[in-house]
XYZ file of C-alpha atoms in Angstrom:
731
model
C -2.940 38.740 175.225
C -2.810 35.326 173.577
C -6.582 35.073 173.644
C -7.029 38.450 171.972
C -4.427 37.542 169.366
C -6.120 34.271 168.504
C -9.492 36.080 168.229
C -7.935 38.572 165.856
C -6.421 35.836 163.680
C -9.745 33.972 163.673
C -11.613 37.122 162.651
C -8.975 37.803 159.982
C -9.296 34.323 158.485
C -13.053 34.615 158.503
C -12.878 38.037 156.849
C -10.319 36.754 154.344
C -12.498 33.782 153.384
C -15.500 36.085 153.043
C -13.581 38.513 150.801
C -12.155 35.719 148.622
C -15.620 34.222 148.228
C -17.031 37.577 147.142
C -14.087 38.237 144.793
C -14.459 34.778 143.273
C -18.129 35.414 142.654
C -17.348 38.798 141.137
C -14.677 37.346 138.846
C -17.095 34.740 137.530
C -20.004 37.129 137.090
C -21.344 38.313 133.709
C -20.638 41.947 134.630
C -16.949 41.194 135.108
C -16.956 39.218 131.823
C -18.380 42.076 129.783
C -16.138 44.572 131.534
C -13.023 42.662 130.467
C -14.380 42.413 126.915
C -14.993 46.155 126.882
C -11.437 46.845 128.107
C -10.011 44.573 125.410
C -12.060 46.489 122.885
C -10.716 49.816 124.162
C -7.191 48.426 124.111
C -7.636 47.324 120.491
C -9.097 50.705 119.537
C -6.193 52.525 121.158
C -3.634 50.428 119.314
C -5.464 50.698 115.944
C -5.719 54.515 116.181
C -1.958 54.969 115.934
C -0.828 56.247 112.519
C 1.751 58.358 110.756
C 1.644 62.175 111.272
C -0.824 61.874 114.136
C -1.350 64.984 116.289
C 0.390 65.335 119.641
C -2.847 65.263 121.612
C -3.690 61.828 120.179
C -0.264 60.538 121.234
C -0.817 61.793 124.740
C -4.294 60.221 124.846
C -2.881 56.887 123.625
C -0.106 56.917 126.286
C -2.562 57.782 129.067
C -5.041 55.165 127.881
C -2.310 52.549 127.718
C -1.256 53.249 131.313
C -4.875 53.209 132.553
C -5.594 49.948 130.731
C -2.389 48.451 132.035
C -3.424 49.368 135.574
C -6.890 47.831 135.056
C -5.497 44.611 133.589
C -2.988 44.437 136.466
C -5.887 44.856 138.906
C -7.754 42.076 137.142
C -4.705 39.773 137.425
C -4.226 40.550 141.157
C -7.938 40.095 141.858
C -7.885 36.653 140.198
C -4.698 35.704 142.054
C -6.291 36.697 145.369
C -9.644 35.027 144.749
C -8.352 31.789 143.228
C -5.004 31.488 144.957
C -1.625 31.414 143.218
C -1.599 27.661 142.684
C -5.091 27.554 141.178
C -4.410 30.698 139.164
C -1.335 29.389 137.360
C -2.959 26.059 136.532
C -4.849 27.704 133.698
C -2.875 28.332 130.492
C -4.816 31.524 129.777
C -4.011 32.852 133.254
C -0.316 32.371 132.536
C -0.852 34.120 129.234
C -2.531 37.090 131.012
C 0.271 37.256 133.525
C 2.899 37.322 130.772
C 1.078 40.162 128.967
C 0.701 42.243 132.109
C 4.358 41.754 133.130
C 5.480 42.608 129.596
C 3.380 45.808 129.694
C 4.844 46.832 133.070
C 8.371 46.194 131.781
C 7.670 48.183 128.637
C 6.306 51.147 130.655
C 9.377 51.166 132.897
C 11.804 51.015 129.959
C 9.934 53.786 128.103
C 9.865 56.092 131.112
C 13.566 55.527 131.985
C 14.647 55.642 128.296
C 17.311 52.996 128.703
C 16.377 51.003 125.583
C 16.754 51.813 121.869
C 13.650 52.925 119.917
C 13.614 49.647 117.956
C 13.644 47.593 121.134
C 10.828 49.694 122.635
C 8.785 49.242 119.420
C 9.228 45.484 119.591
C 8.359 45.401 123.313
C 5.246 47.459 122.733
C 3.995 44.634 120.561
C 3.431 42.614 123.750
C 0.350 44.728 124.488
C -1.098 43.516 121.169
C -1.456 40.066 122.689
C -4.236 41.470 124.892
C -6.498 41.023 121.831
C -6.363 37.262 122.373
C -7.853 37.691 125.885
C -11.178 37.548 124.091
C -10.553 33.881 123.268
C -10.729 33.088 127.026
C -14.395 34.084 127.066
C -15.282 32.464 123.714
C -15.322 28.725 124.231
C -15.177 27.559 120.608
C -12.450 30.094 119.828
C -10.401 29.172 122.915
C -10.635 25.468 121.924
C -9.473 26.346 118.431
C -6.513 28.374 119.713
C -5.497 25.506 122.021
C -5.734 23.036 119.118
C -3.674 25.333 116.911
C -1.006 25.497 119.600
C -0.949 21.726 119.741
C -0.643 21.535 115.958
C 2.331 23.961 116.103
C 4.039 21.513 118.437
C 3.365 18.680 116.023
C 5.097 20.455 113.139
C 8.002 21.754 115.244
C 10.256 19.020 113.892
C 9.314 19.926 110.307
C 10.035 23.603 111.015
C 13.446 22.638 112.470
C 14.135 20.556 109.326
C 13.158 23.547 107.172
C 15.490 25.816 109.190
C 18.435 23.392 108.810
C 17.631 23.047 105.120
C 17.735 26.843 104.662
C 21.048 27.118 106.560
C 22.707 24.370 104.499
C 21.691 25.883 101.179
C 22.584 29.387 102.371
C 26.123 28.261 103.198
C 26.365 26.383 99.902
C 25.100 29.442 98.034
C 27.771 31.583 99.697
C 30.453 29.167 98.452
C 29.075 29.105 94.893
C 27.896 32.669 94.298
C 29.519 34.845 96.979
C 30.650 38.103 95.337
C 29.800 36.886 91.827
C 26.584 38.750 91.179
C 28.486 41.915 90.166
C 28.668 41.310 86.425
C 26.431 44.317 85.752
C 27.837 47.352 87.583
C 24.915 49.612 86.556
C 22.395 47.507 88.450
C 22.400 46.815 92.215
C 21.079 43.352 92.999
C 19.506 42.663 96.386
C 19.023 38.886 96.108
C 22.647 37.854 96.460
C 24.822 35.429 98.463
C 27.487 37.941 99.550
C 27.041 37.313 103.313
C 25.168 34.886 105.527
C 22.107 37.069 106.422
C 21.643 38.048 102.760
C 22.073 34.454 101.689
C 19.376 33.347 104.164
C 16.966 35.930 102.776
C 17.694 34.869 99.177
C 17.156 31.194 99.936
C 13.872 31.997 101.760
C 12.751 34.080 98.790
C 13.457 31.127 96.436
C 11.424 28.828 98.704
C 8.419 31.182 98.502
C 8.674 31.006 94.695
C 8.729 34.782 94.213
C 11.062 35.844 91.396
C 13.300 32.819 92.021
C 14.003 32.383 88.314
C 15.667 35.795 88.168
C 18.067 34.711 90.928
C 18.792 31.528 88.971
C 19.456 33.523 85.781
C 21.877 35.756 87.747
C 23.657 32.641 88.960
C 23.942 31.334 85.405
C 25.302 34.667 84.192
C 27.784 34.729 87.061
C 29.393 31.570 85.569
C 29.575 32.773 81.994
C 26.027 32.594 80.748
C 23.974 29.770 79.206
C 26.930 27.628 78.227
C 28.581 24.490 79.724
C 29.724 25.642 83.188
C 26.909 28.165 83.658
C 24.035 25.758 82.971
C 25.233 23.412 85.737
C 24.347 26.169 88.207
C 20.604 25.584 87.647
C 20.933 22.223 89.426
C 21.444 24.058 92.740
C 18.293 26.170 92.306
C 16.154 23.258 91.060
C 17.137 21.055 94.015
C 16.515 23.941 96.404
C 13.149 24.749 94.954
C 11.875 21.141 94.717
C 13.214 19.943 98.120
C 12.085 23.098 99.901
C 8.571 22.791 98.513
C 8.602 19.093 99.449
C 9.139 20.150 103.090
C 6.330 22.702 102.708
C 4.126 19.910 101.315
C 4.883 17.797 104.386
C 3.866 20.731 106.593
C 0.669 21.130 104.551
C -0.171 17.428 104.939
C 0.448 17.613 108.658
C -1.808 20.680 108.816
C -4.462 18.677 106.980
C -4.314 16.077 109.699
C -4.539 18.872 112.297
C -7.588 20.240 110.458
C -9.232 16.808 110.778
C -8.599 16.852 114.527
C -9.919 20.393 114.760
C -13.119 19.466 112.887
C -13.530 16.417 115.115
C -13.300 18.701 118.142
C -15.949 20.957 116.678
C -18.085 17.894 115.998
C -17.859 16.910 119.646
C -19.004 20.394 120.627
C -21.940 20.187 118.252
C -22.879 16.740 119.498
C -22.754 17.995 123.062
C -25.053 20.877 122.146
C -27.468 18.465 120.497
C -27.462 16.250 123.613
C -28.350 19.280 125.712
C -31.187 20.130 123.315
C -32.431 16.548 123.520
C -32.424 16.718 127.318
C -34.501 19.892 127.239
C -36.930 18.441 124.700
C -36.169 21.042 122.058
C -34.818 18.692 119.422
C -36.788 16.449 117.140
C -35.553 14.019 114.505
C -38.866 13.776 112.666
C -38.135 16.748 110.415
C -34.744 15.417 109.437
C -36.177 12.023 108.545
C -38.625 13.642 106.176
C -35.978 15.630 104.361
C -33.343 12.929 103.982
C -33.545 10.416 101.104
C -33.834 6.736 101.967
C -30.404 5.305 102.668
C -29.599 1.610 102.344
C -28.324 -0.070 105.457
C -26.577 -2.874 103.649
C -22.824 -3.259 103.209
C -22.777 -1.529 99.829
C -24.927 1.632 99.710
C -25.922 3.086 96.417
C -23.879 6.010 95.082
C -25.270 9.504 95.557
C -25.731 9.869 91.806
C -28.165 6.930 91.771
C -30.027 8.373 94.690
C -30.581 11.625 92.775
C -31.692 9.763 89.665
C -34.280 7.787 91.639
C -35.235 10.726 93.798
C -38.927 11.145 94.411
C -40.745 14.353 93.647
C -41.122 16.777 96.541
C -44.613 16.063 97.935
C -47.254 18.721 97.875
C -47.812 20.366 101.282
C -51.039 19.556 103.035
C -52.201 23.198 102.987
C -53.928 25.536 100.605
C -52.004 27.731 98.159
C -52.924 31.430 98.064
C -55.932 30.501 100.261
C -57.637 29.319 97.077
C -56.202 26.038 95.807
C -56.684 23.087 98.122
C -54.358 20.049 98.054
C -56.919 18.154 95.954
C -57.468 20.943 93.453
C -56.989 19.556 89.902
C -55.199 22.687 88.662
C -52.790 22.561 91.603
C -52.107 18.851 91.076
C -51.449 19.536 87.419
C -48.992 22.349 88.304
C -47.216 20.019 90.734
C -46.848 17.387 88.038
C -45.451 19.937 85.593
C -42.810 21.476 87.885
C -41.531 18.026 88.864
C -41.264 16.755 85.293
C -37.700 16.253 83.992
C -38.590 17.895 80.661
C -39.722 21.086 82.459
C -36.559 21.171 84.596
C -34.256 20.668 81.599
C -36.180 23.290 79.604
C -35.763 25.852 82.414
C -32.028 25.027 82.513
C -31.821 25.594 78.772
C -33.506 28.991 79.074
C -31.150 29.928 81.953
C -28.245 29.082 79.671
C -29.707 31.186 76.825
C -30.366 34.076 79.228
C -26.766 33.945 80.471
C -25.489 33.985 76.866
C -27.684 36.985 76.067
C -26.312 38.887 79.057
C -22.789 38.180 77.921
C -23.611 39.316 74.365
C -24.838 42.770 75.373
C -22.942 45.828 74.184
C -21.998 47.855 77.275
C -20.837 50.888 75.236
C -23.677 51.465 72.747
C -26.788 50.920 74.786
C -29.170 51.736 71.903
C -27.542 49.482 69.323
C -29.549 47.065 67.201
C -28.024 44.072 68.976
C -29.063 45.377 72.381
C -32.634 45.957 71.150
C -32.885 42.304 70.018
C -31.394 41.090 73.280
C -33.758 43.359 75.219
C -36.765 41.716 73.534
C -35.280 38.315 74.270
C -34.880 39.384 77.893
C -38.644 40.050 78.069
C -39.254 36.488 76.851
C -36.824 34.963 79.377
C -38.239 36.989 82.245
C -41.776 35.933 81.300
C -40.778 32.266 81.249
C -39.007 32.531 84.624
C -41.997 34.411 86.087
C -44.332 31.660 84.854
C -42.070 29.091 86.502
C -42.244 30.942 89.836
C -46.042 31.191 89.616
C -46.404 27.443 88.870
C -44.175 26.515 91.797
C -45.920 28.842 94.182
C -49.227 27.364 93.060
C -47.964 23.858 93.593
C -46.216 24.372 96.975
C -47.774 27.585 98.322
C -46.037 30.913 98.943
C -44.496 31.044 102.415
C -47.050 30.608 105.247
C -46.882 26.822 105.769
C -44.104 24.280 105.993
C -42.717 23.067 102.692
C -43.843 26.211 100.855
C -41.806 27.856 98.081
C -40.182 30.599 100.121
C -39.067 28.232 102.895
C -36.146 27.155 100.665
C -33.127 29.472 100.376
C -32.472 28.552 96.765
C -36.095 29.342 95.859
C -35.676 32.745 97.548
C -32.639 33.295 95.311
C -34.763 32.517 92.245
C -37.492 34.861 93.423
C -34.946 37.647 94.052
C -33.447 37.367 90.559
C -36.819 37.312 88.820
C -38.144 40.189 90.954
C -35.114 42.309 90.030
C -35.825 41.741 86.334
C -39.502 42.616 86.725
C -38.797 45.788 88.729
C -36.182 46.948 86.188
C -38.751 46.475 83.408
C -41.417 48.359 85.376
C -39.192 51.456 85.848
C -38.249 52.530 82.333
C -36.376 55.751 83.088
C -32.660 55.024 82.553
C -31.730 58.174 84.420
C -32.602 56.600 87.741
C -29.552 55.021 89.316
C -31.705 52.385 91.046
C -32.726 50.976 87.683
C -29.081 50.707 86.632
C -28.256 48.831 89.798
C -31.228 46.482 89.258
C -30.140 45.785 85.713
C -26.654 45.008 86.934
C -28.163 42.512 89.401
C -29.429 40.533 86.429
C -25.974 38.918 86.287
C -27.159 36.768 89.213
C -29.418 34.944 86.800
C -26.944 32.097 86.087
C -27.083 31.286 89.818
C -30.630 29.973 89.262
C -29.011 26.901 87.707
C -27.868 25.885 91.197
C -31.357 24.841 92.231
C -31.809 22.685 89.111
C -28.447 20.933 88.885
C -28.395 18.571 91.883
C -24.615 18.042 91.866
C -23.972 21.779 91.777
C -26.522 22.265 94.567
C -24.663 19.847 96.812
C -21.358 21.555 96.066
C -22.828 24.906 97.050
C -24.210 23.352 100.249
C -20.741 21.985 101.046
C -19.281 25.475 100.520
C -21.763 26.980 103.000
C -21.044 24.245 105.523
C -17.301 24.868 105.074
C -17.785 28.600 105.597
C -19.678 27.962 108.812
C -16.976 25.514 109.956
C -13.987 27.710 109.169
C -15.463 30.856 110.708
C -13.290 30.586 113.819
C -10.166 30.032 111.671
C -10.989 33.223 109.780
C -11.325 35.109 113.105
C -7.988 33.843 114.428
C -6.269 34.639 111.116
C -7.766 38.158 111.117
C -6.604 38.738 114.700
C -3.079 37.605 113.769
C -3.171 39.807 110.669
C -4.287 42.769 112.757
C -1.570 42.090 115.335
C 1.179 41.970 112.684
C -0.265 45.111 111.093
C 0.000 46.996 114.401
C 3.599 45.764 114.770
C 4.314 46.978 111.250
C 2.928 50.426 112.117
C 5.194 50.529 115.172
C 8.246 49.607 113.073
C 7.734 51.288 109.701
C 5.260 54.205 109.914
C 6.581 57.152 107.936
C 9.883 55.352 107.195
C 9.264 54.037 103.674
C 9.450 57.430 101.934
C 12.244 58.082 99.489
C 13.310 60.649 96.915
C 13.531 59.782 93.242
C 17.049 61.198 93.461
C 18.764 58.692 95.721
C 21.355 61.274 96.811
C 18.701 63.273 98.789
C 17.549 62.004 102.164
C 14.746 64.367 103.278
C 11.665 65.959 101.757
C 13.219 69.423 102.143
C 16.207 68.391 100.031
C 14.125 66.540 97.468
C 13.294 69.582 95.313
C 14.280 70.779 91.867
C 15.627 68.570 89.087
C 18.350 65.983 88.729
C 20.157 64.256 85.870
C 19.590 60.592 85.112
C 20.726 58.365 82.265
C 18.409 56.344 80.040
C 19.180 52.611 80.316
C 22.445 53.468 82.049
C 23.916 55.043 78.918
C 26.145 58.003 79.711
C 25.547 59.447 76.247
C 21.782 59.755 76.895
C 21.318 62.128 79.875
C 17.780 63.048 80.974
C 16.508 65.779 83.333
C 13.815 64.578 85.733
C 12.012 66.460 88.560
C 12.666 65.255 92.098
C 9.669 63.944 94.029
C 9.248 62.613 97.603
C 7.295 59.373 97.233
C 6.012 56.708 99.564
C 6.203 52.970 98.926
C 3.364 51.383 96.931
C 2.462 49.474 100.110
C 3.162 51.212 103.359
C 2.569 50.869 107.112
C 1.384 54.406 107.878
C -1.841 53.124 109.497
C -3.361 49.812 110.423
C -5.597 49.455 107.321
C -2.812 50.064 104.795
C -0.514 47.836 106.885
C -3.049 44.983 106.714
C -3.268 45.435 102.927
C 0.514 45.405 102.604
C 0.811 42.257 104.718
C -1.954 40.592 102.686
C 0.135 41.122 99.523
C 3.118 39.614 101.361
C 1.035 36.538 102.222
C 0.302 36.052 98.486
C 4.091 36.094 97.768
C 3.570 38.671 95.009
C 6.382 41.249 95.008
C 7.075 40.828 98.729
C 10.950 41.032 98.298
C 10.570 44.602 97.122
C 8.712 45.559 100.322
C 11.175 43.561 102.376
C 14.249 45.389 101.084
C 12.445 48.713 101.284
C 11.816 47.998 104.964
C 15.411 46.845 105.522
C 16.664 50.194 104.129
C 14.222 52.217 106.299
C 15.978 54.562 108.717
C 13.800 57.159 110.526
C 10.510 58.924 109.963
C 10.665 61.415 107.093
C 14.239 60.288 106.253
C 15.266 58.466 103.095
C 16.533 54.866 102.931
C 20.063 53.713 103.815
C 21.279 50.552 102.107
C 20.892 47.475 104.406
C 20.434 49.703 107.458
C 18.305 47.228 109.473
C 18.755 43.670 108.165
C 17.289 42.300 111.426
C 13.889 43.712 110.394
C 13.597 40.809 107.926
C 12.777 38.570 110.897
C 9.343 40.287 111.041
C 8.506 39.294 107.458
C 9.900 35.731 107.828
C 7.837 35.059 110.957
C 4.731 36.553 109.319
C 5.100 34.382 106.223
C 5.673 31.205 108.219
C 2.726 31.826 110.571
C 0.193 33.256 108.133
C 1.115 32.099 104.622
C 2.493 28.646 105.460
C 0.668 27.613 108.605
C -2.695 29.377 108.799
C -3.411 29.227 105.062
C -2.690 25.484 104.999
C -4.978 25.005 107.998
C -7.601 27.028 106.154
C -7.309 24.894 103.011
C -7.233 21.714 105.135
C -10.509 22.712 106.792
C -12.200 23.138 103.441
C -10.919 19.759 102.141
C -11.920 17.916 105.304
C -15.390 19.540 105.230
C -15.960 18.449 101.628
C -14.832 14.910 102.510
C -17.182 14.771 105.462
C -20.092 15.981 103.367
C -19.271 13.305 100.797
C -19.446 10.678 103.536
C -22.879 11.841 104.665
C -24.534 9.412 102.239
C -23.029 6.490 104.161
C -23.886 7.692 107.671
C -26.468 4.913 108.119
C -24.099 2.230 106.926
C -22.597 -0.050 109.575
C -19.305 -0.494 107.681
C -16.471 2.050 107.788
C -14.797 3.546 104.724
C -12.078 0.887 104.354
C -14.560 -1.948 104.715
C -16.813 -0.440 102.083
C -13.901 -0.083 99.690
C -12.966 -3.735 100.227
C -16.542 -4.893 99.578
C -16.794 -2.675 96.475
C -13.472 -3.970 95.157
C -14.579 -7.585 95.717
C -17.854 -6.985 93.846
C -16.089 -5.270 90.932
C -13.202 -7.736 90.649
C -13.115 -9.698 87.402
C -10.788 -12.515 86.304
C -8.007 -11.558 83.897
C -8.430 -12.754 80.345
C -5.519 -13.554 78.066
C -5.805 -14.104 74.321
C -3.960 -17.232 73.051
C -4.366 -18.005 69.305
C -5.184 -21.540 68.232
C -3.501 -21.363 64.829
C 0.061 -22.744 65.198
C 1.677 -20.141 62.913
C -0.127 -17.284 64.587
C 0.813 -18.806 67.956
C 4.486 -18.699 67.043
C 4.242 -14.990 66.187
C 2.243 -14.402 69.403
C 4.927 -16.214 71.443
C 7.676 -14.028 69.909
C 5.749 -10.784 70.484
C 5.071 -11.672 74.158
C 8.636 -12.806 74.868
C 10.924 -10.814 77.140
C 13.665 -10.595 74.520
C 11.297 -8.930 72.048
C 10.305 -6.358 74.645
C 13.993 -5.667 75.439
C 14.700 -5.301 71.721
C 11.898 -2.763 71.283
C 12.398 -0.788 74.495
C 16.176 -0.878 74.820
C 17.348 -1.594 71.289
C 20.647 -0.410 69.867
C 20.396 3.036 71.414
C 19.495 2.063 75.008
C 17.752 4.731 77.019
C 17.331 7.138 74.164
C 15.387 4.485 72.225
C 13.125 4.036 75.222
C 12.550 7.784 75.256
C 11.867 7.627 71.568
C 9.269 4.891 71.920
C 7.260 6.981 74.332
C 7.577 10.110 72.256
C 6.651 11.084 68.702
C 8.610 10.006 65.641
C 10.303 13.409 65.417
C 11.684 13.060 68.967
C 15.266 12.615 67.712
C 15.064 15.925 65.900
C 13.692 17.621 69.014
C 16.325 16.184 71.324
C 19.408 16.860 69.232
C 18.310 19.874 67.251
C 20.501 22.869 67.923
C 21.546 26.137 66.399
C 24.255 25.856 63.697
C 23.999 22.080 63.146
C 25.752 20.654 60.090
C 24.175 19.072 57.001
C 25.867 15.736 57.766
C 24.279 15.722 61.213
C 20.827 16.372 59.668
C 21.336 13.471 57.196
C 22.364 11.153 60.056
C 19.253 12.077 62.016
C 17.032 11.441 58.989
C 18.585 8.006 58.459
C 18.100 7.059 62.098
C 14.551 8.343 61.959
C 13.758 6.122 58.927
C 15.506 3.132 60.580
C 13.463 3.282 63.757
C 10.251 3.999 61.875
C 10.798 0.792 59.905
C 11.617 -1.135 63.092
C 8.416 -0.017 64.832
C 6.388 -0.690 61.678
C 7.614 -4.289 61.760
C 6.588 -4.443 65.479
C 3.078 -3.157 64.624
C 2.647 -5.740 61.810
C 3.776 -8.603 64.050
C 1.372 -7.569 66.808
C -1.524 -7.276 64.323
C -0.761 -10.853 63.173
C -0.454 -12.101 66.762
C -3.493 -10.438 68.288
C -5.670 -9.768 65.192
C -7.136 -6.261 64.542
C -10.042 -6.869 66.939
């Protein structure tokens, strides 16, 4: 019996090892990889298809698809746990992330089926399934590294976010003490940005920190204390300190994000260097081409500036191949064309014609197409197009068309020139204005000013930096778009069909919102008006994912977001009108979105662009052995000059010079009889006294006193000017 039992256990262990080996191979296979990607895509499509007023069959399909996908993702998790083992499975951060999403989906399904949670809680819990979108980052190496780096950067600014939270709480409590219940001076207008309770005070302070309509809140605070007079004007100190200090904290977060962007770009550099090393190992990489394209760089301690390099830049050599199969490299006509296109006079002349062409395009009359001005400008356009065509022909003759290396069409900027000129020629060739294609081609002539990029070297390098930055920040854009999509889906879950309202606030449904109602113009009871009732949606709504993404984008720009916030707070049910402050807790959704997208991701985005431009600026020193600080020290030492001080030899002039340079004379001029106000006056214009003390209803005696003081100080500073002219001489 024991022998048979041991044989069975041995066979079971052998079978278990075999199955785990096969499952591990299946999990790491490309088929499994693309299957998971396809399931993530189906999950995203299912979530994005939800919208307001959707048919019942679509709801059933979405519920069934969600359960099937949940079962498949659960099977994926269990398969990985079995093949890798629990200990090895939970070592990976993404595996923990997958486990959390699956467990959240199972919990959501149980709560929905048992109906033991409120609809709002179910809507929030459903948002867990949105995190499945980020499963794609597990199979995208560069994107997964970026997400991991972003999570590390979030940890680095956690202390700053805590400081911001404490700052908001302190000013919210202070605002409640100062303005609680005092924004009711106008009974005809209901104000939402108030300090009447702690949640409302938090929202108002956060609105002020975003800078949206904060001055209106400040004016309400001033009016609450009697208007723009003595006690009321002191109120502005609270709002100014709140605005400046709050934005100082945001600036600290932005600077920290800039440092994080530098670390992210360094990580991307390491990836690129690793790829280049792999190419070198395979023999697919060659540095010969790069050495030909780069200008000569000095290896000394003080490299020449980039501007000098451009000024001394050699002409692009003629390719060692025939042009148009006719002109050989030694052809005299081709050599002459090469000399012309590389001449500075020719380049500047083409730039001048590009400027004239741009001015002529701006001077066209878009309303009267057959006007005399347009006829003249049309003839001028023929001239400009002929000149630009001649330029293209000369360059193609000098460098060849596109077959060999170094030819005209091998440069992207030259292709842009060719595209613009070709558009102009085709539009001239097709004269019928009834053809829409011709109109489109004529519109494309506005690209003509872009031809200046290839001629202005500084502008060309800026454009190259922009393209490098776009390539670098591509992953940031993808992560930001995924977050935007996720918040849009959450918004659809929370607010679809709930932002409708009747123009008559006493009606709550579309069936009741019919007929006419009486309103009063500017709140005047003596001016009644009859208006028709209408059931209207918010300007920005969450009825589907696309409109939700547009609404959230406007929130991230801080333009008018408080209006959408309070509209969402008042939302009640689908097809039911708003109830005042019905769901204040909904504001957490907007606050989290603004902190993550507007404050964090946008700062990371800007930081990436700044760091990329700095790195491109450092490319000219890449062959230098000294680092940036050492180069600055050497440059400072080379530019340092001894200070020179003028001392007159004439004894009388020396006495005046000694008085003018004395400390007591400076105190007399800068402090004087009026102290700080005199100092202010020195740095301002001679009418500064009038500007400072001028006020409505001032007396004639006050005006005369100001005039006397103005003449007194003008004479004093005239004496100072004469003494300094004597001491230092006019030269």
